[in-house]
CSV table of C-alpha atoms in Angstrom, one decimal:
chain,number,residue,atom,x,y,z
Y,3,MET,CA,-5.3,4.9,-7.6
Y,4,PRO,CA,-6.2,8.2,-6.0
Y,5,ASN,CA,-8.9,8.0,-3.3
Y,6,PRO,CA,-11.6,10.7,-3.7
Y,7,HIS,CA,-12.8,9.9,-0.2
Y,8,SER,CA,-9.4,10.8,1.3
Y,9,LYS,CA,-8.7,14.2,-0.2
Y,10,ALA,CA,-6.0,16.3,1.4
Y,11,PRO,CA,-7.9,19.1,3.3
Y,12,ALA,CA,-6.1,22.0,1.7
Y,13,ASN,CA,-7.2,21.2,-1.9
Y,14,HIS,CA,-8.8,24.0,-3.8
Y,15,GLU,CA,-12.4,23.1,-4.8
Y,16,GLY,CA,-12.6,21.5,-8.2
Y,17,PRO,CA,-12.0,18.3,-10.1
Y,18,TYR,CA,-8.3,17.9,-9.4
Y,19,TYR,CA,-7.1,16.9,-6.0
Y,20,VAL,CA,-4.3,15.2,-4.0
Y,21,ASP,CA,-5.2,12.5,-1.5
Y,22,THR,CA,-3.7,11.7,1.9
Y,23,ASP,CA,-1.5,8.9,0.5
Y,24,CYS,CA,0.8,11.7,-0.7
Y,25,ILE,CA,4.4,11.3,0.5
Y,26,ASP,CA,5.3,14.8,-0.6
Y,27,CYS,CA,8.0,13.8,-3.1
Y,28,CYS,CA,7.7,17.4,-4.5
Y,29,GLY,CA,7.3,16.0,-8.0
Y,30,CYS,CA,3.9,17.7,-8.7
Y,31,ARG,CA,5.2,21.0,-7.4
Y,32,GLU,CA,8.3,20.7,-9.7
Y,33,ILE,CA,6.2,19.9,-12.8
Y,34,ALA,CA,3.3,22.2,-12.1
Y,35,PRO,CA,4.3,24.8,-9.5
Y,36,ARG,CA,1.5,27.2,-10.3
Y,37,HIS,CA,-1.1,24.5,-9.4
Y,38,PHE,CA,0.4,22.5,-6.5
Y,39,GLY,CA,1.4,23.7,-3.1
Y,40,PHE,CA,2.6,22.3,0.2
Y,41,ASP,CA,0.6,22.3,3.4
Y,42,GLU,CA,3.0,22.5,6.3
Y,43,ASP,CA,0.3,21.5,8.8
Y,44,THR,CA,-0.4,18.1,7.1
Y,45,GLY,CA,2.9,17.6,5.3
Y,46,LEU,CA,1.0,17.0,2.1
Y,47,SER,CA,1.0,18.5,-1.3
Y,48,TYR,CA,-2.4,19.9,-2.5
Y,49,VAL,CA,-4.0,21.5,-5.5
Y,50,MET,CA,-3.8,25.2,-4.8
Y,51,ARG,CA,-5.1,26.3,-8.2
Y,52,GLN,CA,-7.3,24.3,-10.6
Y,53,PRO,CA,-6.2,24.2,-14.2
Y,54,GLU,CA,-8.4,26.2,-16.6
Y,55,THR,CA,-6.8,26.0,-20.0
Y,56,ALA,CA,-6.0,22.9,-22.1
Y,57,GLU,CA,-2.3,23.7,-21.6
Y,58,GLU,CA,-2.7,23.9,-17.8
Y,59,LYS,CA,-4.6,20.6,-17.8
Y,60,GLU,CA,-1.9,19.0,-19.8
Y,61,ILE,CA,0.7,20.1,-17.2
Y,62,VAL,CA,-1.4,19.0,-14.2
Y,63,ASN,CA,-2.1,15.6,-16.0
Y,64,GLU,CA,1.7,15.2,-16.5
Y,65,ALA,CA,2.2,15.7,-12.7
Y,66,MET,CA,-0.6,13.2,-12.1
Y,67,ASN,CA,1.0,10.6,-14.3
Y,68,HIS,CA,4.4,11.1,-12.6
Y,69,CYS,CA,3.0,10.8,-9.0
Y,70,PRO,CA,4.8,7.7,-7.5
Y,71,THR,CA,1.9,7.1,-5.1
Y,72,GLU,CA,-0.9,7.8,-7.6
Y,73,SER,CA,-2.2,10.4,-5.1
Y,74,ILE,CA,-3.4,13.0,-7.7
Y,75,GLY,CA,-6.9,12.5,-9.1
Y,76,ASN,CA,-9.4,14.4,-11.2
Y,77,ASP,CA,-12.9,13.1,-10.1
Y,78,GLY,CA,-13.4,11.5,-13.5
Y,79,GLU,CA,-13.0,14.5,-15.7
Y,80,GLU,CA,-11.5,13.7,-19.0
Y,81,GLU,CA,-7.8,14.3,-19.1
Y,82,GLY,CA,-6.4,16.8,-21.6
């Protein structure tokens, strides 16, 4: 379960985030490259662009559901 108290520092402000349990498997960046980036300073993936449309939220939610460490969260916003 993602930890909202341990968000990666580079996350763009908004409901979606990556926490510091990220192992940088690259999965989120492969699924949603327009929304996730890599922070070389921390070695963590992060949300670089919050989704705005239903289609974008669907893609980010897919990345969230495929995260092996469950490090992607959305602060309780409804998925989809």
